[in-house]
Amino acid sequence: MSLFQRETLIEQLQSDSNWDVIIIGGGATGLGIALDSVTRGYKTLLLEQIDFAKGTSSRSTKLVHGGVRYLAQGNIDLVKEALYERGLMLKNASHLVTNQSFIIPNYKLWDTLKYTIGLKLYDFLAGKLSFGKSIRINKKKTTSRLSTIRTDKLKGSVVYHDGQFDDSRLAINIAQTCIEKGATLLNYCKVIKLLKDDTGKVNGVVAHDRERDECYNLNAKVIINATGVFTDEVLQMDNENAKNMVRPSQGIHLVLNKSFLPGNDAIMIPKTDDGRVLFLVPWHDKVVVGTTDTLLDSHSLEPKPLDKEVDFIIATANKYLNKKVSKQDVLSIFAGLRPLAAPKDDSEKTKEISRSHKIIISESELITITGGKWTTYRRMAQDTINKAISIGKLPNKECKTKNLSIHGAMNNLDRTNHLYIYGTDQKGIEELIVKEPKLGEKLHPKSDFTKAEAVWAIRNEMARTIEDVLARRVRMLFLDARAAIISAPIVAELLAKELGKDKVWERKEIDNFTKIAKQYVL
């Protein structure tokens, strides 16, 4: 039986109710903490209520970056930390993180000067882990590299380098690394209650395995709340009068055909009407365009893009492209929620709310981590476990993640083969097809994804539903939502066969997925 089979993981839960560290939440932050914890030698358990990276962590702009915008705000320390972590991510997950060139088109001469100076500082802060020097290029060079850019009044541009990655693939690979190192991680297992000792200190959780409908009482020295936009729910489980710490801010992205950005460069538009940055980034064989920043009063597992956000992105893109974007061109649309620290004075300015992470210790000694971003996931994890050590919860052991390879990491990949994102696992998928040639069939004629990848996701990547497969293992829902809806019955059949489910289950799965997927169609 594979290490990653649910039966194996559930057995570990049943055979032992005592842990060093229990982490609630399986997004980038929680997974990073699990990896840091298990590699230091602590007995580690992570519980995720739905699927790994189901929320914010699969809905990013797909950038591994220092944050050019934070530089403009003068947040030098955050930029420096993120640039350092960016370098480590490229080294430790080389199959998923790539060096991406970005072009900032300039329509005013003053802009050229301003961005050239700013990006030289960005290069300098990256130090030895630089992805390449920024340079100025003239109008002719700009248009030869960006064939769809608006040329009217264009003065030239500045080119700089940052990272690009596949967010939920990295999340899954981190989860696999944790399990290989000896941690227990479970999706579809929701923490429904915190347990406390006689002095009111948190010392365990009650977890509900949603698949088997069974509950477990689990004890631990440390409980860590890494639930992103769900942070307040866990804080209120600890103390019903707890104040809200998090205010969700929504960011949406549109996915377009590659013809809107045919080259290899990304575009960065530094100043939009709402003062944010807009990116057009090549991703797989499509283009991701985003993002927005809309403060919301509530959060959900499936945030819905607002019409005004869609209009804003299309209008902004059309100011800079000579190939006009219309709603008909949108292949998929996805919304994510940033768990921003709730502003003290009810201010509505999301750009002003800090993006750096915060670690909070409750009276009960529950540890909560909020804020941060994908790029700094490793550093956030290190800080969280260090905090647990500093308050006497764990014996002192050194952090080991700085040079730790993530599952799948390899260099010299053939990036023309879409299986490259699996890194060292590519071989396993190809062997599946040799054994069962039918698995070489595509899930959809317009997509490269194969049945073998779906089977691999079920057997080795803990996928339990159609959505797990088509949204976060193979990224079809994010790349072409209509194609994903058409592929759902094929995936349902593969899941049912692998998990021993019947036709009624299959039908229900298809209905559930279709309902979710329709929100990704404009």
Short mmCIF file of C-alpha atoms in Angstrom, two decimals, residues 29-245:
data_model
loop_
_atom_site.label_atom_id
_atom_site.label_comp_id
_atom_site.label_asym_id
_atom_site.label_seq_id
_atom_site.Cartn_x
_atom_site.Cartn_y
_atom_site.Cartn_z
CA THR A 29 1.14 28.10 5.50
CA GLY A 30 -0.07 24.92 7.22
CA LEU A 31 1.82 22.65 4.84
CA GLY A 32 4.99 24.68 5.31
CA ILE A 33 4.66 24.38 9.10
CA ALA A 34 4.09 20.61 8.86
CA LEU A 35 7.28 20.27 6.79
CA ASP A 36 9.30 22.41 9.17
CA SER A 37 7.95 20.52 12.19
CA VAL A 38 8.45 16.96 10.91
CA THR A 39 11.96 17.65 9.59
CA ARG A 40 13.01 18.94 13.03
CA GLY A 41 11.92 15.58 14.41
CA TYR A 42 8.57 16.46 16.01
CA LYS A 43 5.65 14.07 15.66
CA THR A 44 3.41 16.01 13.31
CA LEU A 45 -0.24 15.85 12.25
CA LEU A 46 -1.99 18.20 9.80
CA LEU A 47 -5.77 18.28 9.38
CA GLU A 48 -7.51 20.00 6.45
CA GLN A 49 -11.31 20.35 6.31
CA ILE A 50 -11.60 20.06 2.49
CA ASP A 51 -8.56 19.53 0.25
CA PHE A 52 -4.98 20.78 0.36
CA ALA A 53 -4.77 24.31 -1.12
CA LYS A 54 -8.54 24.36 -1.68
CA GLY A 55 -8.73 28.02 -0.66
CA THR A 56 -6.40 30.93 -1.29
CA SER A 57 -3.33 28.75 -1.93
CA SER A 58 -4.55 27.50 -5.33
CA ARG A 59 -5.88 30.88 -6.48
CA SER A 60 -2.78 33.07 -6.58
CA THR A 61 -1.36 35.10 -9.49
CA LYS A 62 1.19 32.22 -9.85
CA LEU A 63 4.12 34.46 -8.92
CA VAL A 64 7.09 33.78 -6.66
CA HIS A 65 8.17 37.33 -6.06
CA GLY A 66 9.72 39.87 -3.77
CA GLY A 67 6.86 42.26 -4.39
CA VAL A 68 7.79 45.24 -6.53
CA ARG A 69 4.73 46.97 -5.07
CA TYR A 70 6.00 46.63 -1.48
CA LEU A 71 9.22 48.26 -2.64
CA ALA A 72 7.23 51.30 -3.78
CA GLN A 73 5.62 51.38 -0.30
CA GLY A 74 9.08 51.40 1.27
CA ASN A 75 8.67 47.96 2.88
CA ILE A 76 12.32 47.00 2.26
CA ASP A 77 12.53 44.22 4.89
CA LEU A 78 9.53 42.35 3.48
CA VAL A 79 10.95 42.61 -0.05
CA LYS A 80 14.38 41.40 1.07
CA GLU A 81 12.93 38.42 2.93
CA ALA A 82 10.70 37.49 -0.02
CA LEU A 83 13.56 37.77 -2.55
CA TYR A 84 15.71 35.49 -0.41
CA GLU A 85 12.86 32.94 -0.12
CA ARG A 86 12.21 33.22 -3.87
CA GLY A 87 15.79 32.07 -4.46
CA LEU A 88 15.34 29.10 -2.12
CA MET A 89 12.07 28.09 -3.83
CA LEU A 90 13.76 28.04 -7.23
CA LYS A 91 16.48 25.81 -5.80
CA ASN A 92 14.25 23.48 -3.75
CA ALA A 93 11.33 23.07 -6.16
CA SER A 94 13.10 23.55 -9.48
CA HIS A 95 10.45 21.57 -11.40
CA LEU A 96 7.68 24.03 -10.48
CA VAL A 97 9.38 27.40 -10.03
CA THR A 98 10.79 29.11 -13.11
CA ASN A 99 12.59 32.34 -13.84
CA GLN A 100 10.10 34.63 -15.62
CA SER A 101 10.91 37.88 -17.43
CA PHE A 102 8.47 40.77 -16.87
CA ILE A 103 8.16 43.84 -19.06
CA ILE A 104 6.86 47.15 -17.71
CA PRO A 105 5.73 49.23 -20.72
CA ASN A 106 6.43 52.96 -20.28
CA TYR A 107 4.25 55.64 -21.85
CA LYS A 108 5.95 58.57 -20.06
CA LEU A 109 9.69 59.24 -19.98
CA TRP A 110 9.60 59.91 -16.25
CA ASP A 111 8.20 56.37 -15.73
CA THR A 112 11.17 54.85 -17.54
CA LEU A 113 13.55 56.58 -15.14
CA LYS A 114 11.48 55.78 -12.05
CA TYR A 115 11.14 52.03 -12.80
CA THR A 116 14.75 51.66 -13.92
CA ILE A 117 15.96 53.03 -10.58
CA GLY A 118 13.38 51.08 -8.55
CA LEU A 119 14.23 47.79 -10.24
CA LYS A 120 17.97 48.30 -9.85
CA LEU A 121 17.24 48.44 -6.10
CA TYR A 122 15.14 45.27 -6.46
CA ASP A 123 18.11 43.52 -8.16
CA PHE A 124 20.46 44.76 -5.45
CA LEU A 125 18.23 43.45 -2.64
CA ALA A 126 18.16 39.99 -4.26
CA GLY A 127 21.94 39.77 -3.91
CA LYS A 128 23.43 36.37 -4.74
CA LEU A 129 19.96 34.91 -5.32
CA SER A 130 19.17 37.31 -8.18
CA PHE A 131 17.11 35.96 -11.11
CA GLY A 132 18.78 38.32 -13.61
CA LYS A 133 19.53 42.01 -14.05
CA SER A 134 16.82 44.49 -15.00
CA ILE A 135 17.42 46.42 -18.23
CA ARG A 136 15.84 49.22 -20.22
CA ILE A 137 14.77 48.45 -23.79
CA ASN A 138 13.58 50.80 -26.54
CA LYS A 139 10.19 50.89 -28.26
CA LYS A 140 11.28 48.70 -31.16
CA LYS A 141 12.64 45.95 -28.89
CA THR A 142 9.53 46.19 -26.68
CA THR A 143 7.16 45.63 -29.60
CA SER A 144 9.25 42.76 -30.95
CA ARG A 145 8.99 41.01 -27.57
CA LEU A 146 5.36 42.00 -26.89
CA SER A 147 3.54 41.79 -30.21
CA THR A 148 0.15 42.63 -28.60
CA ILE A 149 1.22 45.73 -26.66
CA ARG A 150 -0.40 49.12 -27.47
CA THR A 151 2.25 51.13 -29.36
CA ASP A 152 0.60 54.57 -29.31
CA LYS A 153 2.80 56.90 -27.15
CA LEU A 154 4.96 53.93 -26.06
CA LYS A 155 8.43 55.18 -25.08
CA GLY A 156 10.10 51.84 -24.31
CA SER A 157 10.07 49.54 -21.31
CA VAL A 158 11.96 48.09 -18.39
CA VAL A 159 12.56 44.32 -18.20
CA TYR A 160 13.07 42.61 -14.84
CA HIS A 161 13.03 39.02 -13.55
CA ASP A 162 10.87 37.29 -10.98
CA GLY A 163 9.57 33.78 -10.34
CA GLN A 164 6.53 32.00 -11.75
CA PHE A 165 5.10 28.73 -10.39
CA ASP A 166 2.16 26.36 -10.12
CA ASP A 167 0.71 27.00 -6.67
CA SER A 168 -1.46 23.98 -5.90
CA ARG A 169 1.03 21.57 -7.52
CA LEU A 170 3.63 22.89 -5.10
CA ALA A 171 1.17 22.47 -2.20
CA ILE A 172 0.60 18.81 -3.15
CA ASN A 173 4.34 18.20 -3.49
CA ILE A 174 4.98 19.76 -0.07
CA ALA A 175 2.27 17.49 1.40
CA GLN A 176 3.98 14.46 -0.17
CA THR A 177 7.35 15.57 1.21
CA CYS A 178 5.84 15.84 4.72
CA ILE A 179 4.42 12.30 4.50
CA GLU A 180 7.72 10.92 3.17
CA LYS A 181 9.47 12.49 6.17
CA GLY A 182 7.02 10.79 8.57
CA ALA A 183 4.21 13.30 9.15
CA THR A 184 0.51 12.38 8.94
CA LEU A 185 -1.61 14.65 6.73
CA LEU A 186 -5.31 14.25 6.08
CA ASN A 187 -7.66 16.14 3.81
CA TYR A 188 -11.43 15.97 4.40
CA CYS A 189 -10.82 15.89 8.14
CA LYS A 190 -12.26 18.90 9.95
CA VAL A 191 -11.32 20.12 13.41
CA ILE A 192 -14.65 20.69 15.17
CA LYS A 193 -13.48 21.38 18.72
CA LEU A 194 -10.38 22.32 20.74
CA LEU A 195 -9.56 20.32 23.86
CA LYS A 196 -8.13 21.97 27.00
CA ASP A 197 -6.49 20.85 30.24
CA ASP A 198 -7.59 21.87 33.78
CA THR A 199 -5.72 25.17 33.52
CA GLY A 200 -7.45 26.16 30.29
CA LYS A 201 -4.45 25.48 28.03
CA VAL A 202 -5.19 23.97 24.62
CA ASN A 203 -3.90 20.38 24.50
CA GLY A 204 -5.78 18.69 21.69
CA VAL A 205 -8.53 18.70 19.08
CA VAL A 206 -11.60 16.74 18.10
CA ALA A 207 -11.36 15.89 14.40
CA HIS A 208 -14.19 14.70 12.20
CA ASP A 209 -13.22 12.46 9.28
CA ARG A 210 -15.82 13.56 6.75
CA GLU A 211 -15.44 10.48 4.57
CA ARG A 212 -16.04 7.86 7.25
CA ASP A 213 -18.14 10.11 9.47
CA GLU A 214 -15.95 9.27 12.46
CA CYS A 215 -14.59 11.53 15.20
CA TYR A 216 -11.18 11.33 16.89
CA ASN A 217 -9.89 12.91 20.10
CA LEU A 218 -6.25 13.82 19.51
CA ASN A 219 -3.76 15.26 21.99
CA ALA A 220 -0.76 17.47 21.26
CA LYS A 221 1.84 19.68 22.92
CA VAL A 222 1.17 22.44 20.38
CA ILE A 223 -1.92 23.34 18.35
CA ILE A 224 -1.34 25.69 15.41
CA ASN A 225 -4.13 27.57 13.67
CA ALA A 226 -3.08 28.12 10.03
CA THR A 227 -6.52 28.46 8.48
CA GLY A 228 -6.21 31.67 6.43
CA VAL A 229 -9.59 33.31 6.00
CA PHE A 230 -11.04 30.81 8.51
CA THR A 231 -8.70 32.02 11.28
CA ASP A 232 -11.46 33.67 13.29
CA GLU A 233 -13.59 30.50 13.40
CA VAL A 234 -10.78 28.65 15.16
CA LEU A 235 -10.04 31.62 17.47
CA GLN A 236 -13.73 31.65 18.42
CA MET A 237 -13.62 27.89 19.04
CA ASP A 238 -10.89 28.74 21.56
CA ASN A 239 -12.68 31.76 23.03
CA GLU A 240 -16.20 32.61 21.96
CA ASN A 241 -15.60 36.31 22.64
CA ALA A 242 -12.48 36.52 20.48
CA LYS A 243 -12.34 39.62 18.27
CA ASN A 244 -12.07 39.14 14.51
CA MET A 245 -8.40 39.18 13.46
#
